[in-house]
C-alpha positions as a Markdown table, in Angstrom:
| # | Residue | x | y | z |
|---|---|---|---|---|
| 1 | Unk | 0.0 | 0.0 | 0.0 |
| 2 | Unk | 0.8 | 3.5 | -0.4 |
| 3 | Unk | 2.4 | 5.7 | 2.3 |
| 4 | Unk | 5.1 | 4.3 | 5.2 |
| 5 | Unk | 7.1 | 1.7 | 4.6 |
| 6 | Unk | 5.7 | -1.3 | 7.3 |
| 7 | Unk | 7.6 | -2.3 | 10.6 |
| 8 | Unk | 8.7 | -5.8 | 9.4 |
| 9 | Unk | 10.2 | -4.1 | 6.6 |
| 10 | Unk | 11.9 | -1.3 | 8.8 |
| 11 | Unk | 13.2 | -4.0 | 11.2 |
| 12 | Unk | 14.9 | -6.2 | 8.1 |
| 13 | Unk | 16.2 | -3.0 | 6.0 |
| 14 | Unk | 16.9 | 0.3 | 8.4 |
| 15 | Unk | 16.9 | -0.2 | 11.6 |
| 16 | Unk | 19.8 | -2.4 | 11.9 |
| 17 | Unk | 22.2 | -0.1 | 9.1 |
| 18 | Unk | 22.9 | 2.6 | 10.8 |
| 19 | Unk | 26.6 | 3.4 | 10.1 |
| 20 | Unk | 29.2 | 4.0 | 13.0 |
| 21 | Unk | 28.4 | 3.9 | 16.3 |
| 22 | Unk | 27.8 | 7.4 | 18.6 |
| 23 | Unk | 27.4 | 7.4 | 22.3 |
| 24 | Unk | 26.0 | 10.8 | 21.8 |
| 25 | Unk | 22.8 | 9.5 | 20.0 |
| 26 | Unk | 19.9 | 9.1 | 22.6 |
| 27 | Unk | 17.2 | 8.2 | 19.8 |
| 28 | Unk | 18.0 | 6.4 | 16.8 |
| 29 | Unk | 15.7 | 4.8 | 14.3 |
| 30 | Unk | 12.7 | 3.3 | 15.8 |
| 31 | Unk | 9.2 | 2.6 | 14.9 |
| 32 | Unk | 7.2 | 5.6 | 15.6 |
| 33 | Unk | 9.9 | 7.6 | 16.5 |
| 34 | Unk | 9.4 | 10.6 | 14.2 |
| 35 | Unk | 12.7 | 12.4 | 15.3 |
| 36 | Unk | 16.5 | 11.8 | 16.7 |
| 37 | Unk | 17.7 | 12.9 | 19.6 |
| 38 | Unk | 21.3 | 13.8 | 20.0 |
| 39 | Unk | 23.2 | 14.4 | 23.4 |
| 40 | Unk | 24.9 | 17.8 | 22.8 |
| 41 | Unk | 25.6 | 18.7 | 26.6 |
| 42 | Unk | 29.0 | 19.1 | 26.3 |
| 43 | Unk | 28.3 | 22.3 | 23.2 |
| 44 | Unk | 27.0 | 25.7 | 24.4 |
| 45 | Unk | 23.5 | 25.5 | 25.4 |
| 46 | Unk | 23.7 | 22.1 | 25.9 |
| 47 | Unk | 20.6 | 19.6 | 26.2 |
| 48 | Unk | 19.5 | 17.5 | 23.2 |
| 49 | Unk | 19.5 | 18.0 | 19.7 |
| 50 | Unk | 16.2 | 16.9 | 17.8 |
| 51 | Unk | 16.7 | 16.4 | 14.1 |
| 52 | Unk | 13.4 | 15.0 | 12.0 |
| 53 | Unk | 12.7 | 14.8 | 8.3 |
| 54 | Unk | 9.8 | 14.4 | 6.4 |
| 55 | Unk | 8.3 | 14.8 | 2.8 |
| 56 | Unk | 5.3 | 16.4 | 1.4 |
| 57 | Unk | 4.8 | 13.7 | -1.9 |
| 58 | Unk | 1.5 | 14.2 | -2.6 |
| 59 | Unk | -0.6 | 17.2 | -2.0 |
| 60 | Unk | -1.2 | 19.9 | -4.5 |
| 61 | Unk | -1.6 | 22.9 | -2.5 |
| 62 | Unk | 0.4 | 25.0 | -0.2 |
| 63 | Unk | 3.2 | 22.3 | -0.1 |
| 64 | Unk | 5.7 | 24.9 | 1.4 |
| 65 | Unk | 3.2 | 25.6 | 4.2 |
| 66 | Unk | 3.0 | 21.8 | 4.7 |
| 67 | Unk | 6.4 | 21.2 | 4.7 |
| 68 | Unk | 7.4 | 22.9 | 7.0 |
| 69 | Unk | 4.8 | 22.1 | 9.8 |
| 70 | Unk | 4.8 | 18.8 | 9.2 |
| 71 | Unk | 8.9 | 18.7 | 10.1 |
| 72 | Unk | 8.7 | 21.3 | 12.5 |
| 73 | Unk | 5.8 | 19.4 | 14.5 |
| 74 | Unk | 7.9 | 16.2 | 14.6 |
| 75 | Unk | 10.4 | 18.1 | 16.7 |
| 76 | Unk | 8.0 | 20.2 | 18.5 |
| 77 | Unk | 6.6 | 16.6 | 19.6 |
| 78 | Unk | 10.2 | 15.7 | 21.0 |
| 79 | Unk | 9.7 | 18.3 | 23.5 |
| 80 | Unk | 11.7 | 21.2 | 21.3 |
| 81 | Unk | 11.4 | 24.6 | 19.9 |
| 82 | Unk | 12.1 | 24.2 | 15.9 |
| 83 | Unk | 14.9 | 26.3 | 15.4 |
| 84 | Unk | 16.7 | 25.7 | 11.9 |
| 85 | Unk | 15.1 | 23.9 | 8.6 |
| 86 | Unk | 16.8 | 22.7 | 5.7 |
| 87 | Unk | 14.7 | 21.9 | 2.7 |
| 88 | Unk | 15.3 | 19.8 | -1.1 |
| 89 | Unk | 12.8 | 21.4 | -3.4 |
| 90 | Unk | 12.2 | 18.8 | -6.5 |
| 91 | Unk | 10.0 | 20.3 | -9.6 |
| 92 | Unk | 8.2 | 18.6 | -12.1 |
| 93 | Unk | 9.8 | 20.0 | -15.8 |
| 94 | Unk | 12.9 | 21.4 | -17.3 |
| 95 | Unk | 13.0 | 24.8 | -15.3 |
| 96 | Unk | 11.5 | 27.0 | -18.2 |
| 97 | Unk | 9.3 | 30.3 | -17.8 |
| 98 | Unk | 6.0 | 28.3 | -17.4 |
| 99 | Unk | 7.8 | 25.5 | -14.8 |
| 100 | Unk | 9.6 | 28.2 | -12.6 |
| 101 | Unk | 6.1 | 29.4 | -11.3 |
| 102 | Unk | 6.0 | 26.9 | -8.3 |
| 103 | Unk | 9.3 | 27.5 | -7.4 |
| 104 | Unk | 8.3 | 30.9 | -6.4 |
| 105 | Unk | 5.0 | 29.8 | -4.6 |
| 106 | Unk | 6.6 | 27.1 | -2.7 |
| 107 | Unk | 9.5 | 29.0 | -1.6 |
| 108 | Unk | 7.2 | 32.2 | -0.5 |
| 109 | Unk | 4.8 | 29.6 | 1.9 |
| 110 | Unk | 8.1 | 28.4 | 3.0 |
| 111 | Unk | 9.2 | 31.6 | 4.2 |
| 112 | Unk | 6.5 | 32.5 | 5.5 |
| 113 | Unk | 5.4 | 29.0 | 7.5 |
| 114 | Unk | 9.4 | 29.7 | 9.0 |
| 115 | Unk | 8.6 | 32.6 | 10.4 |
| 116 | Unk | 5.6 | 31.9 | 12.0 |
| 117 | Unk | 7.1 | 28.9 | 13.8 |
| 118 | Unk | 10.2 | 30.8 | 14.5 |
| 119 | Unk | 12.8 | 28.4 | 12.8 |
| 120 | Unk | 15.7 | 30.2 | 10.0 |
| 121 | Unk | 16.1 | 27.7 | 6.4 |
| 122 | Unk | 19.6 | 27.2 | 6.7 |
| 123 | Unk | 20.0 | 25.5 | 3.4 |
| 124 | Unk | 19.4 | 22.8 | 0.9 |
| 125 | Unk | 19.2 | 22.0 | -2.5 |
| 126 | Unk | 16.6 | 22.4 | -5.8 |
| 127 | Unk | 16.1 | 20.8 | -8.9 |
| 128 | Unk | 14.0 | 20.2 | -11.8 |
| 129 | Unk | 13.6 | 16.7 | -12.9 |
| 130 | Unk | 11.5 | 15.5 | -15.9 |
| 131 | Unk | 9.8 | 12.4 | -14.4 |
| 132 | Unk | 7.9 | 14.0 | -11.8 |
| 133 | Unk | 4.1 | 15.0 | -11.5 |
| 134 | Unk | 3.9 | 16.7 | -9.0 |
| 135 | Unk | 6.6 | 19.2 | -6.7 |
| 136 | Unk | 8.3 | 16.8 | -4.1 |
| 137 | Unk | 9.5 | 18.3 | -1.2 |
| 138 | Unk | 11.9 | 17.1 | 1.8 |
| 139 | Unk | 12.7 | 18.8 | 4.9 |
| 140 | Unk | 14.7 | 18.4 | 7.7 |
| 141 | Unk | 14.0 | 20.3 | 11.4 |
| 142 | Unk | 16.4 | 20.6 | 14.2 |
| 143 | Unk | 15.9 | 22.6 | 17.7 |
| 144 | Unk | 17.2 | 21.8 | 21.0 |
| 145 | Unk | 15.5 | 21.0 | 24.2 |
| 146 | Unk | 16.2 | 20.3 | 28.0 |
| 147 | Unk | 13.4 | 17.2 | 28.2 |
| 148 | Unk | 13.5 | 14.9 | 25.3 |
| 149 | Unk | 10.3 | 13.6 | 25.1 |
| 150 | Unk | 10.0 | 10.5 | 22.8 |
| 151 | Unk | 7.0 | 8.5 | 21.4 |
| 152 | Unk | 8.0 | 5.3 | 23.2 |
| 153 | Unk | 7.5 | 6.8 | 27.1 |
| 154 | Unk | 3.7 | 5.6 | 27.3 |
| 155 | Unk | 3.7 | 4.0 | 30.4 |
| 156 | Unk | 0.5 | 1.8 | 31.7 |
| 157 | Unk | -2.4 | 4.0 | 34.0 |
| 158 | Unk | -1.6 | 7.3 | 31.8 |
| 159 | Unk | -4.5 | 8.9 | 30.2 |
| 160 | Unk | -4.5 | 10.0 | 26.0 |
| 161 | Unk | -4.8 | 13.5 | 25.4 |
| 162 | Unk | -5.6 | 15.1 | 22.2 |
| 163 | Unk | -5.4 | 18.3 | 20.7 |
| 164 | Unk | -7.9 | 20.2 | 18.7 |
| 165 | Unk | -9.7 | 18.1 | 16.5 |
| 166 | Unk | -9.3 | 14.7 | 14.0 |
| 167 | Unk | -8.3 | 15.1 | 10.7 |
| 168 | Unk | -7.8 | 18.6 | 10.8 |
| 169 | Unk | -4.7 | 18.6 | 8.0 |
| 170 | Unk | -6.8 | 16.2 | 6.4 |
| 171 | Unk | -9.9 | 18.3 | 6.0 |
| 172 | Unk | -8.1 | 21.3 | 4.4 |
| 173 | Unk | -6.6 | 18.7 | 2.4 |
| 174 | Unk | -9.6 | 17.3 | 0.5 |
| 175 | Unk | -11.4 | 21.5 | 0.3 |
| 176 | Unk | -7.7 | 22.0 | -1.7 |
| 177 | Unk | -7.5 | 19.5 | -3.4 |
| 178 | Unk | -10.7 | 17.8 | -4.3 |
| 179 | Unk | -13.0 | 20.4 | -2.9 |
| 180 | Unk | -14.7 | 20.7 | -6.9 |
| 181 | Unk | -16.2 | 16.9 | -6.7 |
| 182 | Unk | -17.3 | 17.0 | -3.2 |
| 183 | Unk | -21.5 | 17.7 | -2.4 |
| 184 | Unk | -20.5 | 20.7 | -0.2 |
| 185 | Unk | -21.3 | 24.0 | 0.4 |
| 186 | Unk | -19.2 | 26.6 | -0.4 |
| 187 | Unk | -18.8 | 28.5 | 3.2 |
| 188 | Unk | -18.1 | 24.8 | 4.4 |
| 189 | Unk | -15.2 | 24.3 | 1.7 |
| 190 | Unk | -14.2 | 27.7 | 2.8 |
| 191 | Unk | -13.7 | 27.6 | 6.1 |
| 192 | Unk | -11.9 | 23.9 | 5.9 |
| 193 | Unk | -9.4 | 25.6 | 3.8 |
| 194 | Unk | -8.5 | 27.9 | 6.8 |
| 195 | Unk | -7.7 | 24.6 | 9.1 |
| 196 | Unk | -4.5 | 24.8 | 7.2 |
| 197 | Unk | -3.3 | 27.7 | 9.6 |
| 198 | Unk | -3.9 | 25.7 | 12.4 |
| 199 | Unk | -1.6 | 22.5 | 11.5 |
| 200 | Unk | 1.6 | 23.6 | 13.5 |
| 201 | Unk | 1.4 | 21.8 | 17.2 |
| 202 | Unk | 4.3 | 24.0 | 18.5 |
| 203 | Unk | 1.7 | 25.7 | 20.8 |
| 204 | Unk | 0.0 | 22.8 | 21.6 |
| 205 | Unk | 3.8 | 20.5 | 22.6 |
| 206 | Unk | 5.0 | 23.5 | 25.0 |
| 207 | Unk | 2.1 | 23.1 | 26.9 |
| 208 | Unk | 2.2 | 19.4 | 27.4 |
| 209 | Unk | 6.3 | 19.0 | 27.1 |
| 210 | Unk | 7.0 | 19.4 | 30.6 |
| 211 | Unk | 4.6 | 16.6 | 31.9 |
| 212 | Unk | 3.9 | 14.6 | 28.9 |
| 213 | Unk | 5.4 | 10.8 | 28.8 |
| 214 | Unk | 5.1 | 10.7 | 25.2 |
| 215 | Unk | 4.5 | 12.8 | 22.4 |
| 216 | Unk | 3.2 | 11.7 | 18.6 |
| 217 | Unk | 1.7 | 13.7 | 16.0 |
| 218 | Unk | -0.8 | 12.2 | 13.7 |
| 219 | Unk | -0.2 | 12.4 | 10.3 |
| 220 | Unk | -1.1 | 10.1 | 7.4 |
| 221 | Unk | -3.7 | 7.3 | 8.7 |
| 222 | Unk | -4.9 | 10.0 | 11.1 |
| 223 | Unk | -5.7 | 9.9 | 14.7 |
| 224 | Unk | -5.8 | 5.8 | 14.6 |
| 225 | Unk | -2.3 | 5.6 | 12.6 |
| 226 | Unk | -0.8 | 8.1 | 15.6 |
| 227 | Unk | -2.1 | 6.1 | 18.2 |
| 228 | Unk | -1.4 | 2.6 | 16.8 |
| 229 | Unk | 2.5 | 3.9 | 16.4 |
| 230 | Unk | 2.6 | 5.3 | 20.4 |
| 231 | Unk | 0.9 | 2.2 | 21.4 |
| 232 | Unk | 3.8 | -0.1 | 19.6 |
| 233 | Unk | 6.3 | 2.3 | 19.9 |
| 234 | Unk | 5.8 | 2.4 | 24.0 |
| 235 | Unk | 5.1 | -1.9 | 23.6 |
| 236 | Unk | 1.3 | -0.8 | 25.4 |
| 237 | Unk | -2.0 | -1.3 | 24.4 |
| 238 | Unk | -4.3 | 2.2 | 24.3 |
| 239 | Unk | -7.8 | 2.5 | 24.6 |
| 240 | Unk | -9.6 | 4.9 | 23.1 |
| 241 | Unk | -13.0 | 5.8 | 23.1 |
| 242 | Unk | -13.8 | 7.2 | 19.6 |
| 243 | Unk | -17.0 | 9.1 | 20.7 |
| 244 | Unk | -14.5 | 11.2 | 22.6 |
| 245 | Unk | -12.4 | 12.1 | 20.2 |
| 246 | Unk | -13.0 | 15.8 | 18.6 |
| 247 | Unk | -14.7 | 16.1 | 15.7 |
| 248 | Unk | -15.0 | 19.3 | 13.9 |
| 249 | Unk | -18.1 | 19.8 | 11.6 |
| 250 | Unk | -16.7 | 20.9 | 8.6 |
| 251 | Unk | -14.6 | 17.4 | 9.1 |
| 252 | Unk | -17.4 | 15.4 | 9.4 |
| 253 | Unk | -19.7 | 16.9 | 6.0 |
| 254 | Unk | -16.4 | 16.6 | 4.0 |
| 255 | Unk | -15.7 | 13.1 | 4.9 |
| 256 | Unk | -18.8 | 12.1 | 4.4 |
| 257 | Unk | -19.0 | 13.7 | 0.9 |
| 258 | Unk | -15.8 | 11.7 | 0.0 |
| 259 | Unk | -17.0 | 8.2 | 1.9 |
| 260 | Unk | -13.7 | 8.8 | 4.1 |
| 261 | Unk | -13.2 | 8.2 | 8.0 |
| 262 | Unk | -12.3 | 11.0 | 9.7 |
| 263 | Unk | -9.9 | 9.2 | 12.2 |
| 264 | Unk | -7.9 | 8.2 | 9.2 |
| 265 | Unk | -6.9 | 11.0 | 7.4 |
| 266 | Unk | -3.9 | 13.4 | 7.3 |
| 267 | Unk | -4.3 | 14.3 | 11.2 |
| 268 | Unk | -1.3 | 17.3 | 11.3 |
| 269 | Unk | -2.6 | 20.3 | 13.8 |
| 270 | Unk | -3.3 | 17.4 | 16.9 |
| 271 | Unk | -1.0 | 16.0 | 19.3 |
| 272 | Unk | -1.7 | 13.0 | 20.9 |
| 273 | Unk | 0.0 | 12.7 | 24.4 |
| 274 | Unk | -0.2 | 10.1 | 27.3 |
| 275 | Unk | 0.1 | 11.8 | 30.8 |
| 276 | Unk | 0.2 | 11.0 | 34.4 |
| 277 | Unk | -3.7 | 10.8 | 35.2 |
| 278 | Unk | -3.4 | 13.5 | 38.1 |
| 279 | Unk | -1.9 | 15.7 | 35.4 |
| 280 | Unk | -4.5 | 15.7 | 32.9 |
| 281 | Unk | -6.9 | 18.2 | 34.6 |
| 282 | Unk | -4.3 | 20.5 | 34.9 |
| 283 | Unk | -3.0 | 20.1 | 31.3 |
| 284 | Unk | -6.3 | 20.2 | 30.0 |
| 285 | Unk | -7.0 | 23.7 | 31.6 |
| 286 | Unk | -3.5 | 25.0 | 30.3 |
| 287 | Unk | -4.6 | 24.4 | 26.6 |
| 288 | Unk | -7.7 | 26.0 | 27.4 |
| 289 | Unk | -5.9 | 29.4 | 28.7 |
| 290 | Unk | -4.2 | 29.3 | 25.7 |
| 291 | Unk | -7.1 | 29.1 | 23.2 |
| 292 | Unk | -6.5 | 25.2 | 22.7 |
| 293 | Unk | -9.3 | 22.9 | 22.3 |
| 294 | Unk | -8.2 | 19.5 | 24.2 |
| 295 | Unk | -9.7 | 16.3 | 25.5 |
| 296 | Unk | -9.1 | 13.2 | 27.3 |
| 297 | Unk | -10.5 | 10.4 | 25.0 |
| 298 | Unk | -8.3 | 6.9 | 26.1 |
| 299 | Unk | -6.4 | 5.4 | 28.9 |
| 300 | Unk | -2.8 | 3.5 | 28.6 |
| 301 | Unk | -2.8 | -0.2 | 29.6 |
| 302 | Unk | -0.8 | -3.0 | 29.6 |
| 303 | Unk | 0.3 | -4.8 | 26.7 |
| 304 | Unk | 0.4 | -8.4 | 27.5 |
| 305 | Unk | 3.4 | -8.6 | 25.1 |
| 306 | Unk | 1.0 | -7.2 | 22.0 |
| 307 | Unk | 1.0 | -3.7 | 21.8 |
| 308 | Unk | -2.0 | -2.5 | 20.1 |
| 309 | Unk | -5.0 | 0.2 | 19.4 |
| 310 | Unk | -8.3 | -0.5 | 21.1 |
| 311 | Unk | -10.9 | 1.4 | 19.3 |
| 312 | Unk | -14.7 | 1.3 | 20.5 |
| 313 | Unk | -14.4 | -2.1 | 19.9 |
| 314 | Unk | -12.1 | -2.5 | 17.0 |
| 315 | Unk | -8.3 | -3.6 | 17.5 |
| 316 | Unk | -6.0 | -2.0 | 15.6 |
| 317 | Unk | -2.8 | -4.4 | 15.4 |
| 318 | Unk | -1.4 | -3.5 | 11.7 |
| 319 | Unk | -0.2 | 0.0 | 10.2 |
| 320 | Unk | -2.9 | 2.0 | 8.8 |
| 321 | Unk | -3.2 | 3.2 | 5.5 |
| 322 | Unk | -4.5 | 7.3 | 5.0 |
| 323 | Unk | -7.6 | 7.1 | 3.4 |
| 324 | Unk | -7.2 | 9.8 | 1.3 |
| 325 | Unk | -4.8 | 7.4 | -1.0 |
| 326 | Unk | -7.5 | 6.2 | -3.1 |
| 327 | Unk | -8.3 | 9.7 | -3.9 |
| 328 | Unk | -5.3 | 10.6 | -5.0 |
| 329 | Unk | -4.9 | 7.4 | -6.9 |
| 330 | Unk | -8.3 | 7.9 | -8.7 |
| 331 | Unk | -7.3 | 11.6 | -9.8 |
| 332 | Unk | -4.3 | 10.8 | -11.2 |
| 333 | Unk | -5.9 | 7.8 | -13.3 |
């Protein structure tokens, strides 16, 4: 199927080939570990330094934008402010007149996505190459933190948290980029298209950093993919009660004009945390102050030696493919 490559595959090809050996690495490759964590206490300012990369490969809209929450999220959710990007641009045709016109719209939402997260592009590399479709883009995000905060500290009796809503990326995805074939009003397409100004968690992660076990956000398979990779990444199982999950309405008409679940599509703008249950009050009210919607909708349990996603009913035991795929696939046919 489309989208990650699957843990078994991981654990025969990439996991085990990682070059030389570094004491200073305190995350390396792992599933559901979306960033590294490197040991930089003896440089000035010390604490650890999160590095994450990530592509945008498919969407046809505001890629620059994407970009760079999506990479700047992954280190946001490792406890850190994003502080420096680095970013490969790759354009579809032979750099001509016509073909130079995303280069300047990617590279202004770039700009522009930077500076709102407060992180510099530092460098990287662009090129035009015949056989693509579609822009490609790459990024990589570094910052440093104090408390690294990985997707693997889940520990049994914590409670889930979630951000915002489900499938907020997701949402502004299908108003961009199939909005035309979907049975929708317009003021609903409208307003979905502004939930792409609410995809950065770096608000949302230095709020919960400080008492958060683990940190993961959801993005391609959505709110299940998320909590499937924290529940096998911390080896629990998590229980989630999908009633209690947010739900925005625009979400829920636009998924329903496109046959999609909600919980499984592009889910960048939440953060799913597990914290110490007489925390989550207190957390809870801290988003709140600062204009976040947030709820409890799962508790952490015990794996029994397979680590899986318990939800209302259904177990989740497999990865999860984004169900916005087919759409994709279908356009380009």
């Amino acid at each position: 199927m489309p989208g990650k490559v699957n843990p078994d595959e991981l654990l025969a090809h990439v996991f085990g080939r990682t070059g030389a050996a570094d004491e200073t690495v305190r995350q390396g490759p792992a599933f559901g570990e979306d960033a590294a964590g490197i040991d930089v206490s003896g440089a000035e300012g010390g604490g650890t330094l999160v590095v994450s990369s990530d592509p945008i490969s498919l969407a046809a809209s505001q890629v620059g934008t994407l970009g760079v929450h999506v990479a700047c999220n992954d280190v946001a959710a490792s406890g850190a402010d994003p502080r420096w990007l680095t970013v490969v641009i790759l354009l579809p045709g032979d750099g001509g007149e016509s073909s130079s016109k995303p280069l300047e719209e990617i590279t202004r939402d770039l700009d522009a996505a930077a500076g709102e997260v407060g992180a510099s592009i530092v460098g990287g590399h662009s090129e035009y190459v015949d056989a693509l479709e579609r822009p490609l883009l790459s990024l990589t995000a570094m910052g440093r933190t104090e408390r690294f905060v990985p997707t693997s500290g889940a520990e049994p009796g914590d409670r889930v948290v979630l951000t915002k809503a489900a499938g907020i990326e997701g949402t502004a995805i299908l108003a961009a980029d199939f909005g035309d074939d979907l049975v929708a009003d317009d003021e609903t397409l409208e307003r979905a298209r502004t939930f792409l100004e609410e995809i950065s968690v770096v608000p949302d992660a230095r709020v919960l950093r400080d008492v958060a076990t683990a940190m993961h956000d959801p993005t391609e398979g959505g709110v299940v993919a998320g909590a499937y990779e924290l529940a096998r990444a911390s080896d629990v199982r998590l229980e989630v009660d999908r009633d209690a999950v947010p739900i925005r309405e625009e979400t829920r008409v636009l998924c329903e004009a496109a046959d999609v679940d909600p919980l499984r599509i592009f889910g960048s703008g939440a953060l799913l945390a597990t914290v110490p249950p007489d925390e989550v009050d207190g957390v809870l009210a801290d988003l709140e102050s600062t204009g976040l919607e947030a709820a409890e909708i799962g508790t952490v349990r015990e794996s029994d030696g397979e680590p899986a996603l318990e939800l209302g009913g259904e177990t989740v035991a497999d990865p999860v493919e984004d169900d916005l795929y087919p759409l994709w696939a279908a356009q380009d046919e």
